[in-house]
Amino acid sequence: MSGSKKNFNDLSDDKAVVEIMERMAAKEIPEISTAFDRAQSMKPCPIGSAVSGICCKNCAMGPCRVREGRTGLCGATISTIAARNLARHIAGGASAHSDHGRDLAHLLGLVAEDKAPGFEIKDELKLLKFARNLGIKIDDRDTKDIAKDTAKKAMSLFGQQHGEVDLIKMAPKKRQEVWRKYNVVPRGIDREIVETMHRTHIGVDQDAEHILDHAIRTAISDGWGGSMVATEITDILFNTPRAVPARTNLGMLSKDEVNLVIHGHEPTLSELIVELAEDKEILGYAKSKGAKGINVVGICCTAIEVLMRQGVAPIGNFLSQEIAIMTGAVELMVVDVQCIMQALGETTKKFHTKLITTSPKCKIGGATHMEFKENNGLELAREIIKMAIDNFENRKEQICIPGFTEDLVAGFSHEYIKYALGGKFRESFRPLNDAIIDGRIQGVVAIVGCNNARVPHDKYHNFLTRELIKRDYLVVLTGCAAISTAKCGLMKPEAMKYAGEGLRSICETVGIPPILHMGSCVDNSRILTVLSDVVKEGGLGEDISDLPVAGIAPEWMSEKALSIGTYVVASGVYTVFSGVPIPVESSQEVKDIITSGWEEKYGGKLEYVSDVNEVLNKVIDHIQSKRKALKIDVKKERVLFDMEARRGM
Ligand code: BF8
């Protein structure tokens, strides 16, 4: 990698990542091609931008590159192609989240039948709550019977052909009515994804708005369906998160312990690895090989799952995955699904690091495949840890672990936020609603999504978070955005000094940081649950679209981000994408549909804004317009009553 020190700082906000790049430039570590390099040496294909036209490759008469005034060979217009492409991306994202949810529902069923050694139901209360939402009979039935029926019902939501996916009833009544009015209530999760593929096949749905309404239906089946199933069952099996202190960044790699990195999205095998790594016998084995212990750390959303429940250190987000290997200190990286760069296969070859794939859905060249099945989790976890230990002696002397770490507090499930706000006996969102109404908190902004090698790493997440809390906007985060702000020190109670006076007063009273880590990407469903509860609490309108809230995906790159953005919009929230455009730039008609068109129907719009300062202003303007509509835009003076005044009341 070439470039001056200054350039490296321009590429990433993460000092640890910059240090590794500098050391590679100084030839202290082997030269490796990273996503940062590849982004510089290969420009993105310009097709899809407003000037170059759009590409349709859905049949073999093409690919057709269509510019303004022309159509594809079949007559498809720019708008039809743009809508079809966006719908397919959304289906891709929805399928990833939902397939993850399906696997957890399957696991819950096996746990209920005692067929998954090592796993158990850890949060019975959450099971009962979820079972009720699915219409399962509770009475005084045995927990395992309830779990069996819950798993069966959750599974059935995927293949359901008619009716409504039950979980949409978790949304406010008014929201459900909006969806029914526009006929976008999902009938079944898999059905909507399959129908997206069918409608976008050559010669089927050719009306951009009609295609995009189905894209909305598909996205709702993700947020209020597949993702909701994934989050709820993960809590049931591994516990609902509560505030948990932890540390982050590459400095959490250990120079004298076996470093085992878990990476991907599914918590199942990783939870077992984390638990087993503390087993005395295994620790003894590690010591017999010269290591002081076993250090399990994580990357991306698998890291977040085990952070939220067990305080495991997330050492980095999407763009840190290759960089972590380059420290030379990673004995083994075990991956499951999603956001795993194929480049890891080549990168790990240049170091002693072993790369292990475990999902039946994911193999990577250069990796060893050790397949996870629900009934072999314990043995597999043990085998993988042993493999990492055995590899410790192959570590070269020259390792380079950047000395950067940061404290953070994670674990803000919607249940924990409610508890933090009201205490054990009066848990409620009332204090949050009141703080928004009296203006100490101006609104809530969700900053979510990825890193993108075309965008300076972490910088947009961190900039927007700082600017928003300064102005009294509470920020909630998930996914790589959350890891980003944790690494820069904003996710700890001490960060309240950066918050405005109003937000700070709430954080001090409640004892929370000014930004709340709500989990992995699949856990954006938690944000939906909070929004519904805030509406139900009262005083801020009757629907999510009335709330002074907004969503931002500043460094997005994955199809999942597009699905999330779309279900958040469908739920009534203004959502801005930045960094790189949503792939509909070439069609003004489609841009109009997903902005003013969706706003008119669903109360939320999906917009791309390139300038990050403008993103900030637009989000603030939007929230202020919602405050105005709610008539809470005028700051009420706090009146302090003395005893005399009280007597006169
Ligand atoms: O699901 S934020 S880069 S890691 S897609 Fe991937 Fe994006 Fe990160 Fe988690 Ni989400």
XYZ file of C-alpha atoms and ligand atoms in Angstrom:
659
model
C 0.000 0.000 0.000
C 1.385 3.377 -0.880
C 0.532 6.820 0.444
C 1.567 9.357 3.036
C 0.585 9.262 6.693
C -1.925 12.003 5.998
C -3.598 9.885 3.351
C -4.100 7.016 5.755
C -5.820 9.331 8.191
C -8.057 10.424 5.348
C -9.022 6.820 4.712
C -10.104 5.908 8.232
C -11.209 7.472 11.492
C -9.915 4.391 13.309
C -6.386 5.002 14.629
C -5.694 1.279 14.879
C -6.520 0.764 11.198
C -4.338 3.751 10.273
C -1.442 2.341 12.302
C -1.584 -0.997 10.483
C -1.618 0.796 7.124
C 1.369 2.892 8.159
C 3.285 -0.147 9.337
C 2.582 -1.922 6.084
C 3.795 1.111 4.157
C 6.949 1.028 6.295
C 7.329 -2.682 5.341
C 7.086 -3.808 8.948
C 4.381 -6.270 7.945
C 3.841 -8.217 4.684
C 2.304 -6.238 1.866
C -1.344 -7.206 1.534
C -4.036 -5.894 -0.769
C -6.918 -4.640 1.363
C -10.349 -3.279 0.466
C -8.862 0.201 1.017
C -6.302 -0.462 -1.768
C -8.767 -2.124 -4.080
C -11.113 0.859 -3.741
C -8.304 3.092 -4.990
C -7.104 0.886 -7.817
C -10.559 -0.014 -9.140
C -13.191 2.631 -9.733
C -16.857 1.625 -9.363
C -18.689 0.832 -12.596
C -20.386 4.108 -13.566
C -23.496 2.432 -14.974
C -26.408 3.299 -12.770
C -25.334 6.886 -12.213
C -27.589 9.630 -13.573
C -25.303 10.316 -16.572
C -24.356 6.811 -17.639
C -27.785 5.211 -17.736
C -28.742 1.955 -16.138
C -27.965 -1.708 -16.656
C -30.544 -4.476 -16.947
C -29.165 -8.009 -16.922
C -32.330 -9.907 -16.122
C -32.346 -11.738 -19.478
C -29.858 -12.868 -22.116
C -30.831 -10.278 -24.734
C -28.779 -7.900 -22.627
C -27.139 -6.718 -20.537
C -28.929 -3.606 -21.803
C -27.408 -0.258 -20.965
C -30.296 2.163 -21.104
C -29.929 5.925 -21.272
C -32.600 8.633 -21.204
C -34.800 8.372 -24.304
C -33.930 4.710 -24.965
C -35.285 1.412 -23.689
C -33.942 -2.102 -23.299
C -34.452 -4.631 -26.117
C -37.767 -5.698 -24.557
C -38.885 -2.068 -24.241
C -38.149 -1.768 -20.486
C -37.727 1.870 -19.483
C -35.113 3.366 -17.189
C -37.714 3.597 -14.423
C -38.804 -0.024 -14.739
C -35.191 -1.208 -14.684
C -34.260 1.002 -11.717
C -37.319 -0.167 -9.766
C -36.614 -3.813 -10.611
C -32.966 -3.530 -9.565
C -33.856 -1.851 -6.268
C -36.568 -4.431 -5.548
C -34.091 -7.274 -6.158
C -31.564 -5.683 -3.797
C -34.241 -5.379 -1.130
C -35.219 -9.016 -1.626
C -31.538 -9.976 -1.226
C -31.309 -8.092 2.052
C -34.633 -9.393 3.342
C -33.637 -12.964 2.492
C -30.369 -12.672 4.446
C -32.076 -11.426 7.614
C -34.987 -13.794 7.264
C -32.916 -16.898 6.615
C -31.015 -16.010 9.786
C -34.377 -15.792 11.614
C -35.463 -19.142 10.182
C -32.322 -20.857 11.500
C -33.017 -19.526 14.984
C -36.641 -20.674 14.859
C -35.382 -24.112 13.816
C -32.909 -24.110 16.714
C -35.617 -23.116 19.220
C -37.715 -26.080 18.059
C -34.790 -28.464 18.561
C -34.002 -26.999 21.995
C -37.639 -27.567 22.988
C -37.187 -31.233 22.032
C -33.812 -31.554 23.797
C -32.110 -32.180 20.476
C -29.547 -29.354 20.597
C -26.952 -30.087 23.285
C -25.351 -26.946 24.732
C -28.337 -24.713 24.001
C -31.181 -23.862 26.369
C -34.010 -21.402 26.891
C -32.375 -18.645 28.889
C -35.127 -16.013 28.931
C -38.493 -17.590 29.719
C -40.229 -14.235 30.130
C -39.224 -13.241 26.631
C -40.470 -16.599 25.348
C -43.890 -15.971 26.899
C -44.037 -12.471 25.443
C -43.079 -13.641 21.969
C -45.458 -16.606 22.194
C -48.318 -14.225 23.052
C -47.479 -12.031 20.054
C -47.768 -15.151 17.912
C -51.090 -16.126 19.470
C -49.743 -19.225 21.253
C -51.748 -20.491 24.239
C -49.840 -19.976 27.505
C -52.042 -20.911 30.531
C -49.984 -23.094 32.857
C -48.367 -25.081 30.080
C -44.848 -26.428 30.293
C -42.155 -24.019 28.983
C -40.863 -26.547 26.480
C -44.360 -27.115 25.052
C -44.811 -23.374 24.640
C -41.374 -23.183 23.012
C -42.258 -26.022 20.639
C -45.446 -24.257 19.492
C -43.674 -20.894 19.301
C -40.933 -22.325 17.089
C -43.509 -24.037 14.889
C -45.559 -20.859 14.509
C -42.459 -18.722 13.861
C -41.349 -21.216 11.190
C -44.775 -21.128 9.577
C -44.477 -17.351 9.003
C -41.829 -18.033 6.367
C -43.892 -20.416 4.259
C -47.289 -18.858 4.960
C -49.193 -18.258 1.712
C -52.223 -16.187 2.729
C -53.429 -13.791 5.388
C -51.037 -11.562 7.335
C -47.693 -12.177 9.027
C -48.869 -12.044 12.651
C -46.001 -9.952 13.963
C -47.190 -6.834 12.140
C -49.662 -6.579 15.029
C -46.735 -5.346 17.120
C -46.951 -2.093 15.126
C -49.306 0.719 16.199
C -52.907 0.191 14.989
C -52.767 3.212 12.692
C -49.647 1.862 11.003
C -51.322 -1.475 10.380
C -54.240 0.401 8.799
C -51.877 2.278 6.467
C -50.365 -1.021 5.326
C -53.790 -2.567 4.818
C -55.001 0.488 2.912
C -52.144 0.192 0.419
C -52.269 -3.601 0.413
C -48.652 -4.095 1.461
C -49.117 -6.348 4.507
C -46.837 -9.334 3.923
C -48.655 -12.645 3.535
C -45.599 -14.778 4.218
C -41.883 -13.949 4.372
C -40.609 -16.354 1.734
C -43.625 -15.680 -0.469
C -42.835 -11.965 -0.762
C -39.170 -12.590 -1.561
C -40.042 -15.178 -4.219
C -42.671 -12.856 -5.661
C -40.063 -10.085 -5.962
C -37.917 -12.427 -8.044
C -40.926 -13.378 -10.178
C -42.180 -9.839 -10.715
C -38.719 -8.676 -11.763
C -38.196 -11.536 -14.236
C -38.382 -10.388 -17.855
C -41.860 -9.529 -18.954
C -43.761 -9.462 -15.664
C -44.282 -6.303 -13.580
C -43.379 -3.260 -15.711
C -44.861 -0.489 -13.578
C -42.252 1.156 -11.361
C -44.639 2.198 -8.594
C -46.294 -1.221 -8.532
C -42.906 -2.980 -8.352
C -41.816 -0.687 -5.540
C -44.981 -1.250 -3.526
C -44.133 -4.910 -3.576
C -40.582 -3.992 -2.535
C -42.168 -2.269 0.482
C -44.186 -5.427 1.253
C -41.000 -7.513 1.013
C -39.091 -5.130 3.290
C -41.912 -5.190 5.888
C -41.663 -8.976 5.835
C -38.027 -8.496 6.857
C -38.306 -5.859 9.614
C -41.591 -6.957 11.152
C -41.085 -10.591 10.122
C -37.738 -12.345 9.611
C -35.578 -9.888 11.560
C -38.127 -9.715 14.374
C -38.116 -13.536 14.615
C -34.291 -13.533 14.670
C -34.035 -10.939 17.442
C -36.783 -12.347 19.644
C -35.530 -15.927 19.487
C -31.907 -14.895 20.004
C -33.042 -13.196 23.220
C -35.022 -16.292 24.257
C -32.059 -18.621 23.729
C -29.191 -16.411 24.843
C -30.835 -13.770 27.070
C -32.283 -10.340 26.451
C -29.414 -7.836 26.562
C -28.918 -5.551 29.547
C -26.332 -2.785 29.897
C -22.911 -4.368 29.717
C -19.478 -2.705 29.898
C -16.848 -3.803 27.425
C -13.806 -2.630 25.507
C -13.252 -2.321 21.786
C -10.689 -1.998 18.974
C -7.657 -3.943 17.799
C -5.823 -3.286 21.054
C -8.071 -5.942 22.569
C -6.053 -8.603 20.739
C -3.692 -10.182 23.231
C 0.022 -10.603 22.706
C 0.335 -13.593 25.025
C -3.029 -15.342 24.710
C -4.575 -17.380 21.902
C -6.613 -14.905 19.832
C -9.767 -16.388 18.337
C -11.880 -14.028 16.234
C -15.557 -14.721 15.561
C -16.985 -12.968 12.513
C -20.271 -12.856 10.619
C -23.815 -12.625 11.949
C -25.213 -15.696 13.639
C -24.753 -15.999 17.391
C -25.352 -19.757 17.754
C -21.920 -21.389 17.493
C -20.180 -18.227 18.733
C -22.082 -18.261 22.022
C -20.804 -21.788 22.640
C -17.238 -20.804 21.706
C -17.322 -17.891 24.155
C -18.646 -20.097 26.965
C -16.257 -22.983 26.293
C -13.219 -20.706 26.111
C -13.550 -20.354 29.885
C -13.610 -24.089 30.483
C -10.816 -25.075 32.906
C -9.675 -28.057 30.898
C -9.462 -26.055 27.687
C -7.648 -23.240 29.459
C -5.216 -25.786 30.857
C -4.584 -27.057 27.339
C -3.895 -23.494 26.155
C -1.402 -23.013 28.972
C 0.310 -26.283 28.127
C 0.974 -24.782 24.683
C 2.602 -21.663 26.113
C -0.375 -19.270 25.956
C -1.580 -17.357 28.995
C -5.220 -17.914 28.093
C -7.812 -17.764 25.325
C -8.974 -14.387 24.081
C -12.231 -14.551 22.108
C -12.999 -11.300 20.294
C -15.219 -10.443 17.350
C -15.839 -8.554 14.134
C -19.111 -7.328 12.591
C -22.506 -8.467 13.863
C -21.522 -11.840 15.376
C -19.262 -9.760 17.602
C -22.192 -7.552 18.501
C -24.391 -10.512 19.455
C -21.840 -11.784 21.974
C -20.972 -8.248 23.065
C -24.603 -7.493 23.903
C -24.951 -10.548 26.143
C -21.466 -11.496 27.313
C -19.401 -8.316 26.974
C -17.047 -9.863 24.388
C -14.825 -7.228 22.746
C -15.714 -6.167 19.196
C -12.281 -5.447 17.712
C -13.593 -3.889 14.546
C -16.297 -3.486 11.946
C -16.605 -4.496 8.289
C -13.473 -2.713 7.017
C -11.345 -3.998 9.909
C -11.643 -7.692 9.027
C -8.519 -7.894 6.844
C -6.667 -5.434 9.067
C -7.181 -7.688 12.123
C -5.413 -10.572 10.364
C -2.535 -8.243 9.458
C -1.633 -7.828 13.128
C -0.175 -11.336 12.861
C -1.751 -12.042 16.247
C -4.883 -13.919 15.173
C -4.588 -17.685 15.573
C -7.980 -18.449 14.101
C -10.910 -16.622 12.563
C -14.205 -18.488 12.517
C -16.937 -17.151 10.243
C -20.604 -17.944 9.722
C -22.596 -15.867 7.190
C -22.802 -12.369 5.650
C -20.260 -9.544 5.224
C -17.294 -11.926 5.182
C -14.830 -10.776 2.518
C -13.643 -13.476 0.154
C -10.253 -11.733 0.348
C -9.796 -13.272 3.817
C -8.950 -16.564 2.097
C -5.841 -15.003 0.484
C -4.972 -12.714 3.419
C -4.916 -15.528 5.973
C -2.541 -17.519 3.717
C 0.112 -14.840 4.243
C -0.058 -15.242 8.041
C -0.344 -18.192 10.403
C -4.087 -17.473 10.863
C -6.516 -20.320 10.205
C -9.792 -19.370 8.541
C -12.748 -21.636 9.368
C -16.136 -21.568 7.659
C -18.963 -23.190 9.622
C -22.273 -22.476 7.899
C -23.715 -25.029 5.466
C -24.457 -21.950 3.327
C -20.937 -20.526 3.149
C -17.641 -21.873 1.878
C -14.625 -19.715 0.984
C -11.524 -20.723 -0.992
C -8.541 -20.981 1.345
C -10.697 -21.742 4.396
C -11.194 -25.027 6.204
C -14.867 -25.981 6.333
C -16.083 -27.422 9.650
C -19.837 -27.550 9.410
C -22.094 -26.505 12.268
C -25.216 -28.544 12.918
C -27.530 -27.855 15.809
C -26.610 -31.193 17.390
C -22.816 -30.881 17.092
C -22.325 -27.339 18.465
C -20.466 -28.296 21.633
C -18.028 -30.704 19.957
C -17.443 -28.309 17.080
C -16.816 -25.341 19.387
C -14.312 -27.459 21.348
C -12.576 -28.613 18.160
C -12.301 -25.054 16.828
C -10.877 -23.689 20.081
C -8.376 -26.556 20.201
C -7.327 -25.779 16.638
C -6.721 -22.147 17.602
C -4.642 -23.246 20.596
C -2.588 -25.648 18.482
C -1.864 -22.800 16.081
C -0.468 -20.533 18.826
C 3.035 -21.991 18.487
C 3.007 -21.109 14.779
C 2.725 -17.414 15.589
C 5.751 -15.522 14.291
C 7.648 -13.395 16.772
C 6.862 -10.212 14.917
C 3.304 -9.310 15.789
C 1.898 -5.841 15.611
C -1.093 -5.047 17.763
C -1.987 -1.338 17.700
C -2.347 -0.111 21.273
C -5.773 1.466 20.829
C -8.741 0.465 22.973
C -11.873 2.262 24.150
C -14.480 1.645 26.832
C -18.097 1.256 25.882
C -21.452 0.303 27.299
C -23.716 -1.829 25.097
C -26.815 -3.938 25.725
C -29.666 -1.489 25.128
C -32.469 -3.842 24.213
C -35.845 -2.142 24.188
C -36.646 -3.955 27.447
C -33.495 -2.589 29.081
C -34.132 0.984 27.886
C -37.604 0.774 29.422
C -36.136 -0.533 32.657
C -33.377 2.122 32.713
C -35.951 4.873 32.215
C -38.495 3.778 34.797
C -36.799 1.386 37.220
C -37.787 -2.177 38.062
C -41.340 -1.485 39.251
C -42.329 1.316 36.893
C -40.476 0.479 33.709
C -41.873 2.642 30.948
C -41.064 4.919 28.048
C -42.890 7.789 29.821
C -39.681 9.597 30.869
C -38.415 9.468 27.263
C -41.704 10.757 25.851
C -41.772 13.539 28.476
C -38.178 14.529 27.711
C -39.028 14.743 24.007
C -42.204 16.715 24.723
C -40.445 19.247 26.963
C -37.576 19.562 24.491
C -34.707 18.322 26.615
C -34.420 15.647 23.936
C -35.256 17.137 20.528
C -35.747 13.817 18.828
C -34.249 10.384 18.249
C -32.001 9.503 15.314
C -31.029 5.942 14.401
C -27.603 5.738 12.751
C -27.209 2.292 11.251
C -25.425 0.310 8.601
C -22.096 -0.575 7.193
C -18.654 0.606 6.259
C -18.040 1.186 2.586
C -14.525 1.198 1.122
C -15.617 4.069 -1.150
C -16.300 6.244 1.899
C -13.797 7.311 4.594
C -13.994 4.514 7.164
C -16.169 5.413 10.190
C -15.913 9.174 9.617
C -19.537 9.852 8.660
C -20.904 7.761 11.533
C -18.749 9.545 14.062
C -19.308 13.037 12.653
C -23.093 12.721 12.559
C -23.285 11.176 16.022
C -21.168 13.950 17.575
C -23.137 16.713 15.873
C -26.503 15.250 16.805
C -25.849 14.648 20.498
C -24.380 18.153 20.732
C -27.786 19.447 19.632
C -29.788 17.278 22.076
C -30.758 14.472 19.692
C -30.568 11.026 21.290
C -28.723 8.670 18.928
C -29.383 4.927 18.784
C -27.062 2.716 16.776
C -26.753 -0.804 15.411
C -24.324 -2.810 13.274
C -21.045 -1.376 12.024
C -22.190 2.178 12.830
C -22.347 1.196 16.503
C -18.853 -0.328 16.482
C -17.573 2.821 14.798
C -18.809 5.218 17.491
C -17.702 2.842 20.252
C -14.154 2.854 18.835
C -14.033 6.636 18.898
C -15.107 6.819 22.544
C -18.671 8.080 22.175
C -20.338 4.998 23.649
C -19.433 5.428 27.280
C -21.181 7.444 30.007
C -18.267 9.955 30.062
C -19.239 10.909 26.499
C -22.190 12.785 27.953
C -19.859 15.767 28.185
C -20.218 16.051 24.409
C -24.017 16.133 24.648
C -26.168 19.262 24.770
C -27.486 20.411 28.114
C -30.938 18.819 27.753
C -29.743 15.411 26.594
C -26.981 15.470 29.214
C -29.496 16.088 32.001
C -31.449 12.978 30.959
C -28.303 10.857 30.607
C -27.141 11.957 34.071
C -30.502 11.226 35.692
C -30.960 7.858 34.038
C -27.276 6.890 33.957
C -27.041 6.093 30.250
C -24.609 7.250 27.556
C -25.931 9.819 25.032
C -25.806 7.148 22.358
C -27.379 3.735 22.786
C -26.082 0.506 21.261
C -29.183 -1.459 20.270
C -27.475 -4.442 18.679
C -26.654 -6.076 15.380
C -28.209 -5.258 11.996
C -30.934 -7.841 12.478
C -31.708 -5.986 15.735
C -32.964 -2.935 13.879
C -36.230 -4.692 14.669
C -35.616 -3.530 18.275
C -35.831 0.051 17.017
C -39.238 -0.747 15.501
C -40.402 -2.106 18.859
C -39.190 1.010 20.700
C -40.955 3.272 18.176
C -44.208 1.330 18.635
C -43.916 1.516 22.418
C -43.201 5.246 22.327
C -46.380 5.756 20.272
C -48.373 3.568 22.679
C -47.009 5.530 25.656
C -48.856 8.591 24.331
C -48.327 12.306 23.850
C -46.378 12.085 20.593
C -49.098 11.326 18.054
C -50.863 8.154 17.048
C -48.458 6.619 14.613
C -44.717 6.179 14.106
C -44.922 8.721 11.272
C -45.925 11.391 13.839
C -42.753 10.952 15.921
C -39.788 13.370 15.800
C -37.396 10.663 14.632
C -35.237 9.863 11.600
C -32.871 7.186 10.311
C -29.482 7.544 8.624
C -27.298 4.959 6.854
C -24.198 7.114 6.267
C -21.726 4.487 5.018
C -24.085 1.843 3.686
C -23.007 -0.860 1.227
C -25.055 -4.059 1.696
C -28.399 -5.156 0.312
C -29.487 -5.622 3.916
C -29.076 -1.876 4.435
C -31.494 -1.231 1.565
C -34.031 -3.624 3.037
C -33.675 -2.031 6.478
C -33.977 1.492 5.062
C -37.108 0.478 3.173
C -38.894 -1.186 6.110
C -38.036 1.795 8.295
C -39.578 4.102 5.665
C -42.599 1.779 5.393
C -42.939 2.163 9.150
C -43.226 5.937 8.719
C -39.675 7.199 9.285
C -37.682 9.632 7.127
C -34.472 7.800 6.179
C -31.360 9.209 4.527
C -28.632 7.212 2.815
C -25.266 8.858 2.275
C -21.755 7.903 1.167
C -22.740 6.266 -2.102
C -26.064 6.698 -3.945
C -29.040 4.371 -3.732
C -28.867 2.608 -7.128
C -31.782 4.508 -8.677
C -29.933 7.721 -9.593
C -30.678 7.428 -13.301
C -34.454 7.519 -12.866
C -36.099 10.698 -11.650
C -39.421 8.858 -11.670
C -38.153 6.214 -9.228
C -36.495 8.864 -7.062
C -39.858 10.643 -6.890
C -41.658 7.418 -5.983
C -39.349 6.557 -3.071
C -39.327 10.134 -1.752
C -42.560 12.113 -2.195
C -44.524 9.047 -3.375
C -43.710 6.911 -0.352
C -44.043 9.902 1.953
C -47.592 10.451 0.793
C -48.518 6.803 1.263
C -46.429 5.656 4.209
C -45.330 8.880 5.910
C -41.631 8.139 5.454
C -39.300 8.712 2.514
C -36.035 7.170 1.339
C -33.540 9.699 0.106
C -29.895 9.816 -0.930
C -28.005 12.929 0.153
C -24.328 13.068 -0.775
C -23.122 15.864 1.502
C -22.917 14.777 5.110
C -23.533 18.310 6.430
C -26.687 18.418 4.373
C -27.693 15.048 5.827
C -27.420 16.585 9.274
C -29.452 19.649 8.334
C -32.148 17.648 6.586
C -32.586 15.268 9.493
C -32.784 18.157 11.952
C -35.254 20.071 9.752
C -37.405 16.975 9.454
C -37.459 16.360 13.200
C -38.228 20.008 13.875
C -41.129 19.891 11.411
C -42.518 16.877 13.302
C -42.139 18.767 16.596
C -44.030 21.647 15.064
C -46.838 19.394 13.867
C -47.074 17.975 17.390
C -47.047 21.543 18.768
C -44.047 20.807 20.954
C -41.688 23.084 19.061
C -41.894 25.953 21.533
C -39.525 25.398 24.413
C -41.462 25.414 27.658
C -39.780 27.271 30.487
C -39.245 25.035 33.485
C -41.349 26.457 36.320
C -40.024 25.707 39.764
C -42.711 26.001 42.411
C -41.854 27.069 45.938
C -44.119 26.116 48.843
C -46.012 29.428 48.673
C -46.794 28.983 45.010
C -47.952 25.418 45.646
C -50.331 26.543 48.364
C -51.820 29.037 45.948
C -52.512 26.378 43.283
O -25.312 -6.738 9.213
S -23.700 -3.103 9.131
S -21.341 -4.277 6.888
S -21.718 -6.368 9.420
S -24.584 -5.356 6.590
Fe -22.467 -6.029 7.293
Fe -23.391 -3.633 7.024
Fe -21.746 -4.215 8.948
Fe -23.726 -6.708 10.074
Ni -25.169 -4.933 8.720
